[in-house]
Short mmCIF file of C-alpha atoms in Angstrom, two decimals:
data_model
loop_
_atom_site.label_atom_id
_atom_site.label_comp_id
_atom_site.label_asym_id
_atom_site.label_seq_id
_atom_site.Cartn_x
_atom_site.Cartn_y
_atom_site.Cartn_z
CA UNK A 12 111.49 95.65 172.99
CA UNK A 13 109.85 98.67 171.56
CA UNK A 14 112.79 99.37 169.28
CA UNK A 15 112.89 95.91 167.78
CA UNK A 16 109.11 95.95 167.16
CA UNK A 17 109.55 99.18 165.25
CA UNK A 18 112.38 97.72 163.23
CA UNK A 19 110.34 94.65 162.46
CA UNK A 20 107.43 96.85 161.37
CA UNK A 21 109.69 98.94 159.14
CA UNK A 22 111.08 95.83 157.50
CA UNK A 23 107.55 94.61 156.97
CA UNK A 24 106.39 97.85 155.34
CA UNK A 25 109.37 97.84 153.01
CA UNK A 26 108.67 94.21 152.13
CA UNK A 27 105.04 94.94 151.43
CA UNK A 28 105.88 98.00 149.33
CA UNK A 29 108.19 95.90 147.25
CA UNK A 30 105.62 93.16 146.79
CA UNK A 31 103.07 95.76 145.70
CA UNK A 32 105.20 97.35 142.94
CA UNK A 33 102.92 96.46 140.05
CA UNK A 34 104.49 95.62 136.68
CA UNK A 35 102.89 97.17 133.56
CA UNK A 36 101.63 93.77 132.43
CA UNK A 37 100.10 93.01 135.85
CA UNK A 38 97.87 96.03 136.39
CA UNK A 39 94.32 95.10 137.40
CA UNK A 40 91.53 97.29 136.01
CA UNK A 41 87.95 97.52 137.27
CA UNK A 42 85.15 97.16 134.77
CA UNK A 43 85.14 100.94 134.21
CA UNK A 44 88.87 101.18 133.62
CA UNK A 45 89.93 102.32 137.10
CA UNK A 46 93.00 100.98 138.92
CA UNK A 47 92.37 100.76 142.67
CA UNK A 48 95.82 100.05 144.11
CA UNK A 49 98.82 102.36 144.01
CA UNK A 50 101.38 101.04 141.53
CA UNK A 51 104.14 101.57 144.08
CA UNK A 52 102.18 100.77 147.22
CA UNK A 53 102.81 104.36 148.26
CA UNK A 54 101.31 107.80 147.76
CA UNK A 55 102.93 110.02 145.13
CA UNK A 56 104.59 113.42 145.43
CA UNK A 57 102.41 116.18 143.93
CA UNK A 58 105.28 118.62 143.31
CA UNK A 59 107.23 116.03 141.32
CA UNK A 60 104.02 115.12 139.53
CA UNK A 61 103.57 118.71 138.36
CA UNK A 62 107.00 118.56 136.81
CA UNK A 63 106.30 115.25 135.05
CA UNK A 64 103.04 116.76 133.78
CA UNK A 65 104.68 119.84 132.29
CA UNK A 66 108.02 118.52 131.08
CA UNK A 67 108.35 117.76 127.39
CA UNK A 68 110.87 115.03 128.23
CA UNK A 69 108.61 113.32 130.79
CA UNK A 70 104.80 113.17 130.61
CA UNK A 71 104.41 116.05 128.16
CA UNK A 72 100.74 116.16 129.12
CA UNK A 73 100.74 119.86 128.16
CA UNK A 74 101.07 118.79 124.53
CA UNK A 75 97.35 118.08 124.69
CA UNK A 76 96.03 119.57 127.96
CA UNK A 77 95.81 122.93 129.66
CA UNK A 78 95.53 123.72 133.35
CA UNK A 79 94.73 127.43 133.57
CA UNK A 80 96.42 127.84 136.96
CA UNK A 81 99.69 126.44 135.57
CA UNK A 82 102.18 128.70 133.87
CA UNK A 83 103.29 126.61 130.92
CA UNK A 84 103.81 128.13 127.47
CA UNK A 85 101.64 126.85 124.60
CA UNK A 86 99.45 124.20 126.21
CA UNK A 87 97.64 122.10 123.62
CA UNK A 88 93.90 121.55 123.32
CA UNK A 89 93.62 118.09 121.79
CA UNK A 90 92.41 116.93 125.23
CA UNK A 91 90.11 118.69 127.72
CA UNK A 92 91.25 121.32 130.25
CA UNK A 93 92.19 119.59 133.47
CA UNK A 94 91.09 122.34 135.88
CA UNK A 95 89.00 120.71 138.60
CA UNK A 96 89.75 117.23 137.28
CA UNK A 97 89.78 115.79 140.82
CA UNK A 98 86.13 116.82 141.19
CA UNK A 99 85.26 114.70 138.18
CA UNK A 100 87.38 111.60 138.83
CA UNK A 101 88.58 109.85 141.95
CA UNK A 102 92.14 108.63 142.48
CA UNK A 103 91.52 105.12 141.17
CA UNK A 104 89.88 106.46 138.05
CA UNK A 105 92.72 108.90 137.39
CA UNK A 106 95.21 106.04 137.81
CA UNK A 107 93.29 104.03 135.24
CA UNK A 108 93.29 106.98 132.81
CA UNK A 109 97.05 107.34 133.18
CA UNK A 110 97.95 103.65 132.99
CA UNK A 111 95.84 103.02 129.91
CA UNK A 112 93.27 105.66 129.00
CA UNK A 113 91.67 103.36 126.43
CA UNK A 114 90.19 101.32 129.29
CA UNK A 115 88.21 104.45 130.25
CA UNK A 116 87.80 106.24 126.90
CA UNK A 117 87.46 103.77 124.07
CA UNK A 118 89.62 104.65 121.09
CA UNK A 119 91.03 107.81 122.68
CA UNK A 120 94.11 109.51 121.23
CA UNK A 121 95.60 109.87 124.72
CA UNK A 122 98.63 107.57 125.02
CA UNK A 123 98.84 104.79 127.63
CA UNK A 124 101.59 105.75 130.05
CA UNK A 125 102.13 102.41 131.77
CA UNK A 126 101.85 99.83 129.04
CA UNK A 127 104.58 97.86 127.25
CA UNK A 128 102.84 95.51 124.85
CA UNK A 129 100.31 95.42 122.04
CA UNK A 130 101.88 98.21 119.94
CA UNK A 131 102.29 98.30 116.16
CA UNK A 132 105.90 99.00 115.11
CA UNK A 133 107.04 100.23 118.52
CA UNK A 134 110.13 102.42 118.25
CA UNK A 135 113.12 103.34 120.37
CA UNK A 136 111.78 106.60 121.82
CA UNK A 137 111.82 109.32 119.12
CA UNK A 138 114.68 107.92 117.03
CA UNK A 139 112.51 106.28 114.38
CA UNK A 140 114.45 103.05 114.99
CA UNK A 141 112.89 99.79 116.17
CA UNK A 142 112.38 99.30 119.88
CA UNK A 143 115.16 97.36 121.62
CA UNK A 144 115.58 95.92 125.10
CA UNK A 145 115.56 99.41 126.63
CA UNK A 146 111.84 99.61 125.83
CA UNK A 147 109.75 100.44 128.89
CA UNK A 148 106.55 102.26 129.84
CA UNK A 149 106.34 106.00 129.04
CA UNK A 150 106.37 106.78 132.76
CA UNK A 151 107.60 104.77 135.75
CA UNK A 152 105.22 103.54 138.44
CA UNK A 153 106.56 106.24 140.72
CA UNK A 154 106.06 109.00 138.14
CA UNK A 155 102.49 107.83 137.55
CA UNK A 156 101.75 108.01 141.28
CA UNK A 157 103.36 111.48 141.42
CA UNK A 158 101.17 112.75 138.55
CA UNK A 159 98.07 111.29 140.25
CA UNK A 160 98.99 113.10 143.48
CA UNK A 161 99.32 116.30 141.45
CA UNK A 162 96.02 115.80 139.62
CA UNK A 163 94.30 115.17 142.98
CA UNK A 164 95.19 118.77 143.96
CA UNK A 165 93.17 120.12 141.02
CA UNK A 166 89.89 120.78 142.84
CA UNK A 167 87.54 123.66 142.26
CA UNK A 168 84.59 122.74 144.48
CA UNK B 30 99.50 137.03 124.28
CA UNK B 31 97.13 136.35 127.18
CA UNK B 32 94.57 135.11 124.67
CA UNK B 33 94.36 131.32 124.88
CA UNK B 34 96.05 129.80 121.84
CA UNK B 35 92.98 128.07 120.48
CA UNK B 36 91.15 131.38 120.16
CA UNK B 37 93.20 131.74 116.99
CA UNK B 38 93.57 128.08 116.24
CA UNK B 39 90.90 127.63 113.60
CA UNK B 40 92.08 127.56 110.00
CA UNK B 41 91.68 131.07 108.63
CA UNK B 42 89.69 132.33 105.64
CA UNK B 43 92.53 134.13 103.88
CA UNK B 44 92.85 133.85 100.12
CA UNK B 45 96.09 132.78 98.48
CA UNK B 46 96.80 134.73 95.32
CA UNK B 47 100.11 133.74 93.80
CA UNK B 48 102.26 136.63 92.56
CA UNK B 49 99.20 138.85 92.52
CA UNK B 50 97.83 136.80 89.61
CA UNK B 51 96.79 133.23 90.25
CA UNK B 52 94.05 132.57 92.78
CA UNK B 53 94.71 129.21 94.37
CA UNK B 54 92.11 126.72 95.52
CA UNK B 55 93.09 126.21 99.17
CA UNK B 56 89.70 124.95 100.39
CA UNK B 57 87.30 122.82 98.44
CA UNK B 58 84.71 120.08 98.75
CA UNK B 59 86.29 116.79 99.84
CA UNK B 60 86.72 114.27 97.01
CA UNK B 61 84.00 111.61 96.83
CA UNK B 62 86.13 108.86 98.39
CA UNK B 63 86.51 111.00 101.54
CA UNK B 64 82.93 112.15 101.90
CA UNK B 65 82.15 109.86 104.84
CA UNK B 66 85.14 111.28 106.75
CA UNK B 67 85.04 115.01 105.99
CA UNK B 68 83.21 117.68 104.00
CA UNK B 69 85.98 120.05 103.13
CA UNK B 70 89.67 119.67 102.38
CA UNK B 71 92.07 122.49 103.20
CA UNK B 72 95.61 123.30 102.38
CA UNK B 73 98.12 123.41 105.24
CA UNK B 74 98.61 127.06 104.19
CA UNK B 75 95.50 128.04 106.18
CA UNK B 76 97.05 126.81 109.41
CA UNK B 77 100.18 128.92 109.24
CA UNK B 78 100.79 132.44 110.53
CA UNK B 79 100.12 135.47 108.33
CA UNK B 80 103.86 136.09 107.93
CA UNK B 81 104.50 132.54 106.71
CA UNK B 82 101.48 132.74 104.41
CA UNK B 83 102.67 135.99 102.86
CA UNK B 84 106.09 134.53 102.12
CA UNK B 85 104.52 131.86 99.95
CA UNK B 86 102.36 134.30 98.01
CA UNK B 87 105.23 135.93 96.17
CA UNK B 88 108.08 134.15 94.39
CA UNK B 89 110.53 136.86 95.44
CA UNK B 90 109.75 136.20 99.10
CA UNK B 91 109.45 132.43 98.87
CA UNK B 92 112.73 130.92 100.11
CA UNK B 93 111.85 127.70 98.27
CA UNK B 94 112.26 129.38 94.88
CA UNK B 95 116.05 129.45 95.18
CA UNK B 96 115.98 125.67 94.94
CA UNK B 97 113.68 125.83 91.94
CA UNK B 98 116.33 127.99 90.26
CA UNK B 99 118.96 125.35 91.02
CA UNK B 100 116.73 122.80 89.32
CA UNK B 101 116.30 125.05 86.27
CA UNK B 102 120.06 124.97 85.84
CA UNK B 103 120.14 121.18 86.35
CA UNK B 104 117.35 120.81 83.77
CA UNK B 105 119.63 122.25 81.09
CA UNK B 106 122.78 120.42 82.16
CA UNK B 107 123.74 117.26 80.22
CA UNK B 108 124.64 114.39 82.49
CA UNK B 109 125.52 110.72 82.09
CA UNK B 110 126.89 108.59 79.25
CA UNK B 111 124.31 109.74 76.70
CA UNK B 112 125.25 113.40 76.98
CA UNK B 113 121.64 114.44 77.39
CA UNK B 114 119.88 116.87 79.69
CA UNK B 115 116.23 116.85 80.70
CA UNK B 116 115.75 119.69 78.24
CA UNK B 117 117.03 117.52 75.35
CA UNK B 118 113.86 115.45 75.48
CA UNK B 119 111.31 117.49 77.42
CA UNK B 120 111.88 121.02 76.14
CA UNK B 121 111.16 123.77 78.67
CA UNK B 122 110.22 123.00 82.28
CA UNK B 123 106.88 124.73 81.55
CA UNK B 124 106.14 121.96 79.07
CA UNK B 125 105.88 119.66 82.09
CA UNK B 126 102.93 121.64 83.50
CA UNK B 127 100.18 119.22 84.43
CA UNK B 128 102.49 116.29 85.22
CA UNK B 129 102.92 116.86 88.98
CA UNK B 130 99.19 116.89 89.88
CA UNK B 131 98.78 113.32 88.55
CA UNK B 132 101.56 111.76 90.63
CA UNK B 133 101.92 109.19 92.19
CA UNK B 134 100.59 107.31 89.19
CA UNK B 135 100.56 103.82 87.72
CA UNK B 136 103.45 103.14 85.33
CA UNK B 137 102.54 100.58 82.70
CA UNK B 138 106.10 99.65 81.81
CA UNK B 139 107.21 99.03 85.37
CA UNK B 140 103.80 97.68 86.42
CA UNK B 141 103.87 99.57 89.67
CA UNK B 142 102.88 102.95 91.10
CA UNK B 143 105.53 105.57 90.40
CA UNK B 144 106.22 108.70 92.35
CA UNK B 145 107.60 111.66 90.43
CA UNK B 146 111.08 110.86 91.76
CA UNK B 147 110.86 107.33 90.38
CA UNK B 148 109.82 108.65 86.95
CA UNK B 149 112.73 111.08 86.95
CA UNK B 150 115.18 108.40 88.03
CA UNK B 151 114.01 106.18 85.17
CA UNK B 152 114.99 108.97 82.81
CA UNK B 153 118.32 109.36 84.52
CA UNK B 154 119.28 105.69 84.61
CA UNK B 155 117.63 104.38 81.43
CA UNK B 156 117.67 107.40 79.12
CA UNK B 157 120.62 109.50 80.22
CA UNK B 158 123.01 106.89 81.53
CA UNK B 159 123.31 108.89 84.74
CA UNK B 160 123.10 107.85 88.36
CA UNK B 161 119.79 107.77 90.13
CA UNK B 162 119.17 110.56 92.60
CA UNK B 163 118.85 109.55 96.26
CA UNK B 164 115.29 109.55 97.47
CA UNK B 165 114.24 112.96 98.84
CA UNK B 166 117.84 114.13 98.55
CA UNK B 167 118.72 117.67 97.42
CA UNK B 168 118.88 117.29 93.61
CA UNK B 169 115.74 115.13 93.49
CA UNK B 170 113.70 117.37 95.73
CA UNK B 171 114.80 120.47 93.83
CA UNK B 172 113.64 118.94 90.56
CA UNK B 173 110.32 117.94 92.13
CA UNK B 174 109.99 121.56 93.26
CA UNK B 175 110.55 122.73 89.67
CA UNK B 176 108.00 120.23 88.34
CA UNK B 177 105.59 121.43 91.01
CA UNK B 178 106.19 125.14 90.47
CA UNK B 179 105.17 124.94 86.80
CA UNK B 180 101.91 123.24 87.85
CA UNK B 181 100.97 125.68 90.59
CA UNK B 182 97.29 126.51 90.58
CA UNK B 183 96.35 123.28 88.84
CA UNK B 184 94.16 120.91 90.85
CA UNK B 185 95.66 117.78 92.39
CA UNK B 186 94.26 114.92 90.37
CA UNK B 187 95.64 111.48 91.17
CA UNK B 188 93.86 108.38 89.92
CA UNK B 189 92.84 105.89 92.60
CA UNK B 190 91.09 103.29 90.49
CA UNK B 191 92.31 100.90 87.83
CA UNK B 192 95.69 99.29 88.39
CA UNK B 193 96.62 101.80 91.14
CA UNK B 194 93.73 100.78 93.34
CA UNK B 195 95.48 98.05 95.35
CA UNK B 196 98.30 100.46 96.22
CA UNK B 197 95.77 103.10 97.17
CA UNK B 198 94.02 100.63 99.48
CA UNK B 199 97.32 99.82 101.17
CA UNK B 200 97.97 103.53 101.63
CA UNK B 201 94.56 104.01 103.15
CA UNK B 202 95.15 101.17 105.57
CA UNK B 203 98.45 102.73 106.63
CA UNK B 204 96.76 106.11 107.10
CA UNK B 205 94.33 104.69 109.63
CA UNK B 206 96.76 102.32 111.40
CA UNK B 207 97.88 103.47 114.83
CA UNK B 208 101.62 103.11 115.26
CA UNK B 209 104.26 103.43 117.91
CA UNK B 210 104.15 103.63 121.64
CA UNK B 211 101.90 106.69 121.41
CA UNK B 212 99.54 104.55 119.34
CA UNK B 213 98.48 107.30 116.93
CA UNK B 214 97.46 107.13 113.27
CA UNK B 215 97.74 109.88 110.67
CA UNK B 216 93.97 110.24 110.98
CA UNK B 217 94.13 110.74 114.76
CA UNK B 218 96.07 113.95 114.26
CA UNK B 219 95.11 115.15 110.78
CA UNK B 220 91.48 114.05 110.50
CA UNK B 221 90.21 113.99 114.10
CA UNK B 222 92.19 116.96 115.40
CA UNK B 223 93.01 119.41 112.63
CA UNK B 224 92.52 122.95 113.89
CA UNK B 225 93.60 121.93 117.40
CA UNK B 226 96.91 122.76 119.00
CA UNK B 227 99.29 119.95 119.91
CA UNK B 228 101.57 121.99 122.11
CA UNK B 229 102.77 124.87 119.92
CA UNK B 230 101.89 123.09 116.68
CA UNK B 231 98.70 124.00 114.89
CA UNK B 232 97.47 120.74 113.40
CA UNK B 233 96.53 120.89 109.73
CA UNK B 234 94.90 118.21 107.63
CA UNK B 235 98.37 116.95 106.69
CA UNK B 236 97.82 117.57 102.97
CA UNK B 237 100.62 117.14 100.45
CA UNK B 238 99.52 119.62 97.77
CA UNK B 239 102.14 122.07 99.08
CA UNK B 240 105.13 119.75 98.65
CA UNK B 241 108.02 120.09 98.44
CA UNK B 242 107.72 122.36 101.47
CA UNK B 243 110.34 124.85 102.53
CA UNK B 244 110.37 124.61 106.32
CA UNK B 245 111.54 127.60 108.30
CA UNK B 246 112.50 125.11 110.99
CA UNK B 247 115.23 123.38 108.96
CA UNK B 248 115.69 126.01 106.22
CA UNK B 249 115.48 123.56 103.33
CA UNK B 250 113.05 121.87 100.99
CA UNK B 251 111.39 118.80 102.46
CA UNK B 252 109.96 115.88 100.54
CA UNK B 253 106.68 114.16 101.25
CA UNK B 254 108.29 110.92 102.46
CA UNK B 255 110.63 112.79 104.78
CA UNK B 256 107.64 114.54 106.32
CA UNK B 257 105.83 111.20 106.71
CA UNK B 258 108.92 109.78 108.37
CA UNK B 259 108.99 112.64 110.86
CA UNK B 260 105.33 112.21 111.71
CA UNK B 261 105.66 108.43 112.19
CA UNK B 262 108.77 108.94 114.32
CA UNK B 263 106.76 111.31 116.50
CA UNK B 264 104.43 108.46 117.42
CA UNK B 265 107.49 106.72 118.93
CA UNK B 266 107.37 104.15 116.14
CA UNK B 267 109.85 102.44 113.90
CA UNK B 268 109.50 104.47 110.71
CA UNK B 269 109.46 103.39 107.08
CA UNK B 270 112.14 104.67 104.73
CA UNK B 271 111.73 107.41 102.13
CA UNK B 272 111.14 105.61 98.84
CA UNK B 273 109.75 102.47 100.53
CA UNK B 274 106.72 100.66 99.16
CA UNK B 275 104.76 101.75 102.24
CA UNK B 276 105.48 105.45 101.79
CA UNK B 277 104.77 105.26 98.05
CA UNK B 278 101.36 103.79 98.85
CA UNK B 279 100.79 106.33 101.60
CA UNK B 280 101.76 109.17 99.27
CA UNK B 281 99.24 107.97 96.70
CA UNK B 282 96.52 107.80 99.32
CA UNK B 283 97.33 111.13 101.00
CA UNK B 284 97.61 112.80 97.57
CA UNK B 285 94.15 111.53 96.71
CA UNK B 286 92.82 113.27 99.82
CA UNK B 287 94.05 116.53 98.27
CA UNK B 288 92.34 115.97 94.91
CA UNK B 289 90.83 119.33 93.97
CA UNK B 290 93.27 121.50 95.95
CA UNK B 291 95.74 123.56 93.94
CA UNK B 292 99.32 122.38 93.59
CA UNK B 293 101.31 124.84 95.75
CA UNK B 294 104.85 123.54 95.92
CA UNK B 295 107.25 124.86 96.88
CA UNK B 296 105.18 125.98 99.85
CA UNK B 297 106.44 127.67 103.00
CA UNK B 298 105.74 126.02 106.32
CA UNK B 299 107.15 126.23 109.82
#
């Protein structure tokens, strides 16, 4: 009996997780630009998030941000330092900033990482050619959740 | 090395004296049409390292001058069915001093805004019976570098009113339009963030007074439209083509932002 209950529960969790995978066009923002629910229905992996943050091929957040405790060459300073960012923003707010920062900071230069429409002359990555059917968000739902988990570790207080 | 990058990220106050003779205007009051956006315009030269700056200050050290020499040879070489060279009609390259700072410029005959490359190609196709040069391709860019080199030290001075105005307006619109998946305009990087570091790149005002630019990165002369294309591509956008109506308009507009700065091309950049 116990076994089958467990199995049923596991199936249910998987089903729920699937149902909660939020598409880029379906993200619900609060009035202040936060996104309450995890895009994957799960918590992210902070270690993977750190990699997405620092990798030029993935988030390339270091192009504009510095985290002084991170050893990445040539961080940019177009955006603010992210040391202690989890003291300033909660998880839902950070998710909103990542999904579409313009919902939090009007007119910001920070790109929207989970958005697929409303662009002018969208291209196919960095080829200079027009976007084709491979066009997708800059980061996957999972990568976004990983970066959020990583940012949540940046506490100073 | 442990010093944070932005400690040295501000444009410097060095003075560019060309060949120990000509003092260049590399910072000056912004032209009137820009006064609501910025007070001072600055050459991209101020944003480069001392080593790169020094290279540009002396023709013997400037790797771009080799290409100017190629163009000097081409200037004298007859081409096309008419058996004429540029020199046959225009005399010495130095006689063209003062032409570069006024381009792009309205051409009455063609009733459109001409870039220097379009003016040169008119001479090639209509006056020499030769083939047009490909836009921003080697021979064209070398000749632009020669035309620029004889105007070095003269202030950029493109006209934005009269018949060129509509093209200028289009260029301005393009400058402020955010493109691509990164949703960034020229202004986002070169007006809002010059002086800041975007990764290892020190953002300048994106001025064109130094073009053609010899880039250490690709070891050749680069045209204005090719640079624009690279910047638009970096917003993850579909770019325009060198020589396109959009880039001609954008070149006119961006050139007008440099009005007052000395012509520097061929400059040295990274």
